[in-house]
CSV table of C-alpha atoms in Angstrom, one decimal:
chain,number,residue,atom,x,y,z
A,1,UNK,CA,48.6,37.5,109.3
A,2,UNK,CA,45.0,37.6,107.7
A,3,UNK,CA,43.4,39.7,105.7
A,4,UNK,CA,41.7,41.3,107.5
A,5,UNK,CA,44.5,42.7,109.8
A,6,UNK,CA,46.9,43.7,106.8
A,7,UNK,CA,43.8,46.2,106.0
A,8,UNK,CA,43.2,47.0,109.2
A,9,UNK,CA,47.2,48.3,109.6
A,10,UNK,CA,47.4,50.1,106.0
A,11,UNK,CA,44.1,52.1,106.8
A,12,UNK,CA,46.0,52.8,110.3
A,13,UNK,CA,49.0,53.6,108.5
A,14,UNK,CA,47.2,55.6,105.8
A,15,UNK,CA,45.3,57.5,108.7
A,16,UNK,CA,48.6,58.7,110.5
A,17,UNK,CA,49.8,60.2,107.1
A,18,UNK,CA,47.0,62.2,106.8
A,19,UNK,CA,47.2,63.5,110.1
A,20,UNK,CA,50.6,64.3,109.5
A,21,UNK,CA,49.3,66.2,106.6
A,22,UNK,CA,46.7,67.5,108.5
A,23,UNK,CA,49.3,69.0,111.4
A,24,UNK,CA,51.3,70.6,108.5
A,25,UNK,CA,49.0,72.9,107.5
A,26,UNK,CA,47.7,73.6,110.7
A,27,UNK,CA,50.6,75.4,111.6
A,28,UNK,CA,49.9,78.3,108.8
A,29,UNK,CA,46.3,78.3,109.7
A,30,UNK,CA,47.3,79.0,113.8
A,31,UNK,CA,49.5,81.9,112.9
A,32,UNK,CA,47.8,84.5,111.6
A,33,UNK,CA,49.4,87.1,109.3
A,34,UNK,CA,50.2,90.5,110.7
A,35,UNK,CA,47.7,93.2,109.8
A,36,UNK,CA,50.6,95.7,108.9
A,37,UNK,CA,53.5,94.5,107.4
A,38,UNK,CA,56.1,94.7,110.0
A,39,UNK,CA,60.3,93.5,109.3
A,40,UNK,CA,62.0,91.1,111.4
A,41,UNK,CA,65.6,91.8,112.3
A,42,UNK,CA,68.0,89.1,111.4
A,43,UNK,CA,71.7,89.4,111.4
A,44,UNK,CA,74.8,87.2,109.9
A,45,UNK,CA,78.3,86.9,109.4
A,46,UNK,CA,79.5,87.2,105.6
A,47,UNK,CA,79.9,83.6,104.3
A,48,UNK,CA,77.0,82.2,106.5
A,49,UNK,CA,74.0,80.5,104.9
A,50,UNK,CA,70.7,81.3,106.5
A,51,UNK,CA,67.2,80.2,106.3
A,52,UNK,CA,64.2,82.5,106.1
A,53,UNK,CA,61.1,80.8,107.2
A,54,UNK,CA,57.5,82.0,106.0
A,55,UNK,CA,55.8,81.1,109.4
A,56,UNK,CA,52.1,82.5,107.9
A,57,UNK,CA,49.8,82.2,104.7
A,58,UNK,CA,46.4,82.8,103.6
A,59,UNK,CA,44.1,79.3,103.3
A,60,UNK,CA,43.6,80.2,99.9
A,61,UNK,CA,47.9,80.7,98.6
A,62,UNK,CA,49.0,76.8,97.6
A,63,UNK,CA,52.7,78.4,96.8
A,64,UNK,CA,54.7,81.4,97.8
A,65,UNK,CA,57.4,83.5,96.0
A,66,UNK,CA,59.9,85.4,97.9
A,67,UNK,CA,61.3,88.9,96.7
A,68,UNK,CA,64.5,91.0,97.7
A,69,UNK,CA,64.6,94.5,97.7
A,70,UNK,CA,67.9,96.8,98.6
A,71,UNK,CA,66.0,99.4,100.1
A,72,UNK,CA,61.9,99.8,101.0
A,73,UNK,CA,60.1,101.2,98.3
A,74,UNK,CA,62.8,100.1,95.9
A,75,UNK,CA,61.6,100.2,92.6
A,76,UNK,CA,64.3,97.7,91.7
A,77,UNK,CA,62.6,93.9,93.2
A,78,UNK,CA,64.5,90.9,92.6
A,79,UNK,CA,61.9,87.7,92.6
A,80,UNK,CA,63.7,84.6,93.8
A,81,UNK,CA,61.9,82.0,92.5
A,82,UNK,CA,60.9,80.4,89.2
A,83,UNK,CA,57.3,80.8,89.8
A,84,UNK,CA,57.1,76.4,90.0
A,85,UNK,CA,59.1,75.7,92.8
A,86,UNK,CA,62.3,74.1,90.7
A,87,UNK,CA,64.7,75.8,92.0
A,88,UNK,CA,66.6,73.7,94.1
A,89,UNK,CA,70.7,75.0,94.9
A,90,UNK,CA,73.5,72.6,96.4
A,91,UNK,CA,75.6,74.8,99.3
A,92,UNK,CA,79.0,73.2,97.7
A,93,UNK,CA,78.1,74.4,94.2
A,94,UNK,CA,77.6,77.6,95.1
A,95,UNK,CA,81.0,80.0,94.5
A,96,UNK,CA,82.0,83.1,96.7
A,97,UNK,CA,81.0,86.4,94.9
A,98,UNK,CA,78.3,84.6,93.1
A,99,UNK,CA,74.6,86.4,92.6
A,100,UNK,CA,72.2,86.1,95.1
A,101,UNK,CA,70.0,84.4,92.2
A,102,UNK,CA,72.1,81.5,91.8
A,103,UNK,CA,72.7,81.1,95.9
A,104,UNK,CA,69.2,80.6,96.8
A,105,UNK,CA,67.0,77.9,96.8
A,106,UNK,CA,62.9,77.4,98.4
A,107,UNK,CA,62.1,74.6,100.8
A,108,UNK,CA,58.9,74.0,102.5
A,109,UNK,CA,58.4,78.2,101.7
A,110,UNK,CA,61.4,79.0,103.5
A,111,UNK,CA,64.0,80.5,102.1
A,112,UNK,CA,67.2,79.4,101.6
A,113,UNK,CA,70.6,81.1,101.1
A,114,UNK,CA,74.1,79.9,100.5
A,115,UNK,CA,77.4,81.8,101.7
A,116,UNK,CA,75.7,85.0,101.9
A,117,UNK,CA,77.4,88.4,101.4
A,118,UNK,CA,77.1,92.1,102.6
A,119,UNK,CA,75.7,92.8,99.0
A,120,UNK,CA,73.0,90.2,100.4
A,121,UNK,CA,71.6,92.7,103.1
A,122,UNK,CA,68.3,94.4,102.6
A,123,UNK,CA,64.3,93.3,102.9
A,124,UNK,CA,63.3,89.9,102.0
A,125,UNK,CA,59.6,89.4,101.5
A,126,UNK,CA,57.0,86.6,101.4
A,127,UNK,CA,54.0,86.8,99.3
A,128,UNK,CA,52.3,85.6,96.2
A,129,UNK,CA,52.8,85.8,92.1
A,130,UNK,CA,50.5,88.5,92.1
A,131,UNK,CA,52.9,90.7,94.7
A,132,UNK,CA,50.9,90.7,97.4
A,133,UNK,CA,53.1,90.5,100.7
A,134,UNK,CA,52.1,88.5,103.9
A,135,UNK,CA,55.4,88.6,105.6
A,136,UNK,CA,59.2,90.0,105.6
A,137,UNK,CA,62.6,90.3,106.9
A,138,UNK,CA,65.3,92.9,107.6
A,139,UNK,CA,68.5,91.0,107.2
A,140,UNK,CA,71.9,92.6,108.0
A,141,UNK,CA,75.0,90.6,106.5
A,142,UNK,CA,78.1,91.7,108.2
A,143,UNK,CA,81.5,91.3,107.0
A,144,UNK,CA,84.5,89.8,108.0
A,145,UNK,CA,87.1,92.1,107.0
A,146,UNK,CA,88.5,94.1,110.0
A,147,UNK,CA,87.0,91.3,112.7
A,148,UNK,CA,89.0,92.1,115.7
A,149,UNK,CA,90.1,88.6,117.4
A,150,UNK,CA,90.3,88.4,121.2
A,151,UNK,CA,92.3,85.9,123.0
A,152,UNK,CA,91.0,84.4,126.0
A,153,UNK,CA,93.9,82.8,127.5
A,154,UNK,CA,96.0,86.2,126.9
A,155,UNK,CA,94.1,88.2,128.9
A,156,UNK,CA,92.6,89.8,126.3
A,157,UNK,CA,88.8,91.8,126.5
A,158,UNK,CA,86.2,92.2,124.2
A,159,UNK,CA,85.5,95.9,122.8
A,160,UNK,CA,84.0,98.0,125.2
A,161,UNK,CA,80.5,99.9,124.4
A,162,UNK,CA,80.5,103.0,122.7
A,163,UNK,CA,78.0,106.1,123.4
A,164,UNK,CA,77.6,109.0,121.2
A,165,UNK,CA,74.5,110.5,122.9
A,166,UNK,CA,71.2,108.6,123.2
A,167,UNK,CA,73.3,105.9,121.0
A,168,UNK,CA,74.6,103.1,122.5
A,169,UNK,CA,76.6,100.5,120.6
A,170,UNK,CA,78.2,97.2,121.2
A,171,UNK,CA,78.6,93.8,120.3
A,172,UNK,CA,75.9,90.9,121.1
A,173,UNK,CA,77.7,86.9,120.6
A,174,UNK,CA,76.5,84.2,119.7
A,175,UNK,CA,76.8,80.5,121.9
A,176,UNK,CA,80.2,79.1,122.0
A,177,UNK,CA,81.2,76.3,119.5
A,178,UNK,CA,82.2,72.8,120.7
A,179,UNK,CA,85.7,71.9,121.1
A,180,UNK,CA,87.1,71.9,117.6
A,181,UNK,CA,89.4,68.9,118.9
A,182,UNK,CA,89.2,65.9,121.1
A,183,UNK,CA,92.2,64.4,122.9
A,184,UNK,CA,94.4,67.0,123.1
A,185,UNK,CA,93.8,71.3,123.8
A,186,UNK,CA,91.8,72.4,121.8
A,187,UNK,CA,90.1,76.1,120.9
A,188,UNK,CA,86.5,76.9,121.0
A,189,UNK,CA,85.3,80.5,120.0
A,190,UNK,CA,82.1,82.7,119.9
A,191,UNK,CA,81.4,85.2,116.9
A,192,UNK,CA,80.5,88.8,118.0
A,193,UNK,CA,78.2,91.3,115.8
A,194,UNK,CA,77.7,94.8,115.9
A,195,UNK,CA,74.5,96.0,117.5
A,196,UNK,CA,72.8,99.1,118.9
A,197,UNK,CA,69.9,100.7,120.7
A,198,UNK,CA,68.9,104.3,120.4
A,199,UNK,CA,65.0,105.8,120.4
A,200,UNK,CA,65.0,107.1,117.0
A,201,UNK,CA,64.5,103.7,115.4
A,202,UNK,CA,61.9,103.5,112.7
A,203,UNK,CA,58.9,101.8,114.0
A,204,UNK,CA,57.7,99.6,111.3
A,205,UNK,CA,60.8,97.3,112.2
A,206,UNK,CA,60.6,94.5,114.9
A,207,UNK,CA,63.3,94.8,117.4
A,208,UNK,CA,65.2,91.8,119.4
A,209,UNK,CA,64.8,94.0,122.8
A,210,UNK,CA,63.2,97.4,122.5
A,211,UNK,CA,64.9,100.0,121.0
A,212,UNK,CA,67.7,96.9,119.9
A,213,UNK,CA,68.5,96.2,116.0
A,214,UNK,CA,71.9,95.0,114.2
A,215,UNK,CA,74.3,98.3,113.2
A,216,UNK,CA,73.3,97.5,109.5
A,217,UNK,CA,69.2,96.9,109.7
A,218,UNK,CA,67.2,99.6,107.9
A,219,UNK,CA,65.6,100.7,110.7
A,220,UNK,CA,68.4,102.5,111.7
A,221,UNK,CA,68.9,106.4,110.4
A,222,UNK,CA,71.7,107.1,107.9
A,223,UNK,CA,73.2,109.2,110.2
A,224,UNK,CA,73.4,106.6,112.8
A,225,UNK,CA,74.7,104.0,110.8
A,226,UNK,CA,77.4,106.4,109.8
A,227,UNK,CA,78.3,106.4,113.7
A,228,UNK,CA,78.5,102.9,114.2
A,229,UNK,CA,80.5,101.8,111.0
A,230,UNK,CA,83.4,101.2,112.9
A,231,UNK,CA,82.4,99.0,115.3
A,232,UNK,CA,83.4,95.8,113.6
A,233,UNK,CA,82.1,92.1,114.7
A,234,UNK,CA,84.3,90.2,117.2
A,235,UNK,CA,85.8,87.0,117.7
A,236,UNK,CA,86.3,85.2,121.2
A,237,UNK,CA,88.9,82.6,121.4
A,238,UNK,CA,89.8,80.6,124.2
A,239,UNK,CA,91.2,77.0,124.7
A,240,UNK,CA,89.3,73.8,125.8
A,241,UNK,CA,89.8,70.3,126.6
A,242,UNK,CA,87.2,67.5,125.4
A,243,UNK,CA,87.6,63.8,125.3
A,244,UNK,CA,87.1,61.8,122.6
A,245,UNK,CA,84.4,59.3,121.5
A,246,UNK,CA,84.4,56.1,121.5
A,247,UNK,CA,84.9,54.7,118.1
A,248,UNK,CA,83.4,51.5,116.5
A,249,UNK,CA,85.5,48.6,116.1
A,250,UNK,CA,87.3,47.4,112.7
A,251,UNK,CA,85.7,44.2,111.8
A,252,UNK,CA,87.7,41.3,112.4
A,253,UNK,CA,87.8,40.4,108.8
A,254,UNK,CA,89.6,43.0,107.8
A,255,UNK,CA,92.4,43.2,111.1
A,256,UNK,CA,92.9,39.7,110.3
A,257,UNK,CA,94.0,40.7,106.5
A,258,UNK,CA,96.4,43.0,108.4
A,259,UNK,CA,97.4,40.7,110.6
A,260,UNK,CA,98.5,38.4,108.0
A,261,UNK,CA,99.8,41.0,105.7
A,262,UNK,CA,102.1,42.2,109.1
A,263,UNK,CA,103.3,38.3,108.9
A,264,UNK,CA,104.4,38.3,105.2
A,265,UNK,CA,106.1,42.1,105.4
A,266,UNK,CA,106.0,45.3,107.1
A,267,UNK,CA,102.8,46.4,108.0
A,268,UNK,CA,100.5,49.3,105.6
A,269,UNK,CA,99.6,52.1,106.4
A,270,UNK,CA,96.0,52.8,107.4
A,271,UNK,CA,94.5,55.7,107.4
A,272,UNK,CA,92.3,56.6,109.9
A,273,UNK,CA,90.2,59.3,108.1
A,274,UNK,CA,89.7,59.7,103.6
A,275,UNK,CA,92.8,60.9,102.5
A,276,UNK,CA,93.0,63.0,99.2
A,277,UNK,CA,96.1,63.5,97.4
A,278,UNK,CA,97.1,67.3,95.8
A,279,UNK,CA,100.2,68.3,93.5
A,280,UNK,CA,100.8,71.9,93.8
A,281,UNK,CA,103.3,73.8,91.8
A,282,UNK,CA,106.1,75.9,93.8
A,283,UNK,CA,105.5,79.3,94.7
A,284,UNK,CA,101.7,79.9,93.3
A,285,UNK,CA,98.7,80.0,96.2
A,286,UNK,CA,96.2,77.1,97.3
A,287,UNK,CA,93.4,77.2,99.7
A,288,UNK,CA,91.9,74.2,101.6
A,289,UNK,CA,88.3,73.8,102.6
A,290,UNK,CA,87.0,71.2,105.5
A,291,UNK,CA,84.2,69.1,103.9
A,292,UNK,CA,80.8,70.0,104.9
A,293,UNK,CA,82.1,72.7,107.2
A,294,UNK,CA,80.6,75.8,107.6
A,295,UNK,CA,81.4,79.3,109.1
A,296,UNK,CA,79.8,79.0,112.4
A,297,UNK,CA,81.7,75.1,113.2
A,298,UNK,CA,84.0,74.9,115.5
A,299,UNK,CA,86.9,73.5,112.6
A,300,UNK,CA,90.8,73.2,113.5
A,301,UNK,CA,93.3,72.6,111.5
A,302,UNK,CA,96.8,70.3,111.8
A,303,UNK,CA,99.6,69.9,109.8
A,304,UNK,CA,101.4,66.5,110.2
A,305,UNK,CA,101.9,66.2,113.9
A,306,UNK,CA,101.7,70.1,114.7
A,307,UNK,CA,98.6,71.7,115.6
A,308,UNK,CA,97.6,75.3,113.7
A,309,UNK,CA,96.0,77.0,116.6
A,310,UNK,CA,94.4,80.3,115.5
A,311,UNK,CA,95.8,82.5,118.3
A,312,UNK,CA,99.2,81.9,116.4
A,313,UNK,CA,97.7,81.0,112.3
A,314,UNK,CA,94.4,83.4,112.4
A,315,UNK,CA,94.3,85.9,109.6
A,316,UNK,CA,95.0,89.3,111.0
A,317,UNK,CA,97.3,88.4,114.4
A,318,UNK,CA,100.5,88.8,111.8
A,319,UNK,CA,100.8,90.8,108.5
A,320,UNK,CA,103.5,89.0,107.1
A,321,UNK,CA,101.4,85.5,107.8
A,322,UNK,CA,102.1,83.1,104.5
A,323,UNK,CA,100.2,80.5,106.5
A,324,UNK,CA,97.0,81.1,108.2
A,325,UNK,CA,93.2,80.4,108.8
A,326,UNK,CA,90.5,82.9,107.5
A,327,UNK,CA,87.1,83.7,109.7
A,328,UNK,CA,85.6,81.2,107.0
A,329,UNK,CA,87.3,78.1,108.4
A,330,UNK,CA,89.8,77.7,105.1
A,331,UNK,CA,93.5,77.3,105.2
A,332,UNK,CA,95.5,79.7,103.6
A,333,UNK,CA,99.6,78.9,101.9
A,334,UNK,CA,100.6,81.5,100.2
A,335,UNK,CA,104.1,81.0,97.6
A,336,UNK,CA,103.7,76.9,98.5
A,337,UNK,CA,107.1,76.2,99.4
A,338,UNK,CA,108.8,73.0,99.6
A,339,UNK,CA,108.5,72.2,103.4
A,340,UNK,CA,104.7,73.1,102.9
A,341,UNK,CA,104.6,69.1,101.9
A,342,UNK,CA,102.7,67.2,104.3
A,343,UNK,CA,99.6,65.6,105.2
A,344,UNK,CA,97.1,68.6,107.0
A,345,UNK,CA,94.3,67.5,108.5
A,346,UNK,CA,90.9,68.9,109.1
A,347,UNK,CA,88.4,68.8,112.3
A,348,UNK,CA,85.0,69.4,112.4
A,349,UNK,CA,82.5,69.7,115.8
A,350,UNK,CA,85.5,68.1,117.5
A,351,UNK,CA,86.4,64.8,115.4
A,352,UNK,CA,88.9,64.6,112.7
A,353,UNK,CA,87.3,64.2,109.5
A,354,UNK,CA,89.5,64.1,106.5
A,355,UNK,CA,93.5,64.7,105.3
A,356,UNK,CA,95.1,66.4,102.3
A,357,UNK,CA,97.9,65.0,101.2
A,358,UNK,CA,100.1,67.6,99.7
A,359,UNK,CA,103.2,67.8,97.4
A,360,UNK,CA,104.9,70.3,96.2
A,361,UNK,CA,106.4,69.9,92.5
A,362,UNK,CA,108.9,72.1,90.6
A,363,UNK,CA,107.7,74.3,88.2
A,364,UNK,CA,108.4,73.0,85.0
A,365,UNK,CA,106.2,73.7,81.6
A,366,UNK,CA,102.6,74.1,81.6
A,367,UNK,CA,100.0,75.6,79.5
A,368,UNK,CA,99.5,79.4,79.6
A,369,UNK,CA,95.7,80.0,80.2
A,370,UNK,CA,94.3,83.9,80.5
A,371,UNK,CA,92.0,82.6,82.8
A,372,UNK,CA,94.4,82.3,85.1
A,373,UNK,CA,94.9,84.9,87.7
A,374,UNK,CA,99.0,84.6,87.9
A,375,UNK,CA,98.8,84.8,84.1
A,376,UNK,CA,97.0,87.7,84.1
A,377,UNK,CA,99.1,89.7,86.6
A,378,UNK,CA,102.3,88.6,85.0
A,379,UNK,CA,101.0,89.8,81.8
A,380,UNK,CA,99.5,93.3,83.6
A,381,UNK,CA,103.3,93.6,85.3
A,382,UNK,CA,104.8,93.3,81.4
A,383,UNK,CA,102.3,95.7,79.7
A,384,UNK,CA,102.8,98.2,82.5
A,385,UNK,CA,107.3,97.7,82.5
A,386,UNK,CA,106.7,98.3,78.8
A,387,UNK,CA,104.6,101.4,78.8
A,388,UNK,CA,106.9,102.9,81.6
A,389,UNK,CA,109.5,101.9,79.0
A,390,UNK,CA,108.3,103.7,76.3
A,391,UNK,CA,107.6,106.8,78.7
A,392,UNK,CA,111.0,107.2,79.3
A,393,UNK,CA,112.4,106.6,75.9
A,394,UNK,CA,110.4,109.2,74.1
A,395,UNK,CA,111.1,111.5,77.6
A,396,UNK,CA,114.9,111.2,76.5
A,397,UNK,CA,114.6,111.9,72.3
A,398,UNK,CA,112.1,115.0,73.2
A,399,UNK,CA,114.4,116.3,75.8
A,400,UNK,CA,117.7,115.7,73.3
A,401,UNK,CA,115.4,117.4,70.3
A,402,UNK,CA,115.1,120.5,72.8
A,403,UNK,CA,118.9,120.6,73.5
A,404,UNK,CA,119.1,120.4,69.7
A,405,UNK,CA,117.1,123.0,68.9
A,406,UNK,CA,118.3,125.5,71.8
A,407,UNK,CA,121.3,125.6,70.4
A,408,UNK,CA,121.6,125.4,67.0
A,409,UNK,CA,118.8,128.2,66.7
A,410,UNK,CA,119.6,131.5,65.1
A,411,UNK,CA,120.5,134.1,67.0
A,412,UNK,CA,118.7,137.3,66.3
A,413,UNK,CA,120.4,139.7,68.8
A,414,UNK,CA,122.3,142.8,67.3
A,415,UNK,CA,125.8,142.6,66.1
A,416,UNK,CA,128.5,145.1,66.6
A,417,UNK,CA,131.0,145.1,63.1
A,418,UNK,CA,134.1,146.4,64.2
A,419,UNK,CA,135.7,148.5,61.4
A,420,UNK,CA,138.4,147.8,59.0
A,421,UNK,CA,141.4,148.7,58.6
């Protein structure tokens, strides 16, 4: 190739980049900011990350720094940013119950955050280092405790709407998941929030449908949000069937190492997906998390041979569960016990995509650490036998000192002396 067309190809190249560029920022410049500040509605399930988009800009803003207020008017503003545009946050550092400062992270302006919680809910704002606000959210994070599960194939129904007056609430779902298996019967599901519609909605709050916003958005009066606290989000459940796809085959380097191997002896095991290997001591708690899975993938669970379907292992259908499946996708055993020891595999979107191997050891001696919950709650168990101890000890010497005093005290009634004689 000459010279001439190597040139000829990088200006090309060079040309398409900046159109690229170009196109990029177009998109701020053909959406136009609103003229009032006006809130989005967004709603989530607890555990969910989200992403916050800043769809508009002035020419003039290079970089833009979110803020999170509880409440409008707030005088309490949280800035989520460092002001550079550093921050960057991995979703599998970030911890449950963490702060929503350490959770977050700014992308191409949009915000970014991790395994939200209900703390999480409240007004979410786009603007500039000098405070000036182009555009903003109204998120409502809903939580998972009390999510009422409905079965499908029992012949189970969703909650029905509830009216109080002008105020009509119910539940909006989302898209069902894929088949969280392939092969074999599977389970797919839908997740279910609370929403409502009434005409006494604030106005300065962008609705889905008129008159519609999530049960926990601030547009909606306090004393309508007290009426629709106990509609909790939902759960639909019902079984599926998907085949599988076809998967690559082995090279034939390595089935000929097999082969030969099978020759010599018996032959290995293989694996079919990463297996990692876990010791866990009898009778304390362990919890087992799907790689890259999140709240809203379809994600099944099997233990050995035997499939942990969630209209038999979902947290909630039994009280007395030791085994089960939270609304987060995570496997529960509670007091490991010795048949607990298996190999439990984990699904995601419908393909099985890694096994824990687990084992169950004795007891023994280990090192006592106060950062350890059990050691903690063994140690508030002894404090608490002891005080109770010490109640009833010094119950029993004040109660014998009174028996003591009653009735070796003088007696200071009259006496009659008979006379002599």
């Amino acid at each position: 190739m000459s010279l001439a067309h190597t040139t000829v190809l990088l200006w090309a190249w060079g040309s398409l980049q900046a159109f690229e560029i170009v196109e990029k920022e177009n998109i701020f410049q053909r959406t136009p900011c609103p003229a009032f500040l006006m809130f989005d509605n967004a709603a989530y399930l607890a555990d969910m990350s989200f992403e916050l988009p800043c769809p508009c800009k002035p020419e003039e803003v290079s970089a833009v720094v979110w803020y999170y207020q509880k409440h409008l008017g707030s005088s309490h503003t949280k800035v989520l940013t460092d002001f550079d545009g550093r921050v960057l946050t991995e979703a599998a550092q970030v911890r449950v119950g963490s702060d929503i400062l350490v959770r977050f992270s700014i992308r191409m302006f949009s915000l970014l955050v991790f395994r939200a919680q209900p703390e999480d809910s409240g007004l979410y704002f786009c603007g500039t280092r000098k405070g000036d606000y182009f555009y903003a959210y109204d998120v409502d994070i809903q939580s998972s405790e009390g999510m009422v599960a409905t079965f499908k194939d029992q012949g189970q129904e969703p909650l029905e709407d509830e009216y109080h007056g002008s105020l009509r609430v119910f539940t909006t779902f989302w898209e069902w998941t894929p088949c969280d298996r392939c092969g074999v019967r599977g389970e797919q599901w839908r997740i279910g929030l609370c929403y409502l519609q009434s005409p006494d909605l604030s106005p300065r709050y962008r609705k889905i449908l008129p008159n519609v916003v999530s049960c926990g958005s601030r547009a909606v009066p306090r004393q309508l949000r007290a009426k629709a606290s106990d509609h909790n989000p939902e759960l639909l459940v019902r079984s599926c069937l998907m085949p599988c796809k076809k998967k690559k085959k082995v090279q034939e380097g390595v089935m000929a190492i097999f082969n030969y191997v099978s020759k010599v002896g018996s032959r290995p095991w293989l694996p079919q997906v990463p297996i990692q290997f876990h010791q866990q001591r009898l009778g304390h708690g362990l919890i087992i998390s799907c790689p890259g899975a999140r709240p809203e993938h379809a994600v099944a669970w099997d233990k050995d041979h035997q499939y942990l379907y969630r209209t038999q292992y979902l947290k909630g259908v039994n009280g007395s569960m030791r085994v089960f499946i939270d609304h987060g996708n995570h496997l529960h055993i509670r007091f490991t016990q010795l048949e607990d020891r298996g190999i439990y595999y984990c699904w995601r979107q419908g393909e099985r995509i890694a096994g824990f191997r687990l084992g169950v050891t004795s007891p023994g001696r280990y090192p006592v650490s106060f950062s350890d919950p059990e050691t903690r709650a063994a140690l508030g168990l002894f404090l608490i036998g002891y005080m109770l101890i010490t109640v009833i000890f010094i119950s029993i010497h004040l109660c014998r000192c009174c028996c003591y005093l009653f009735r070796f005290c003088p007696n200071f009634s009259p006496r009659l002396s008979l006379p002599q004689l």
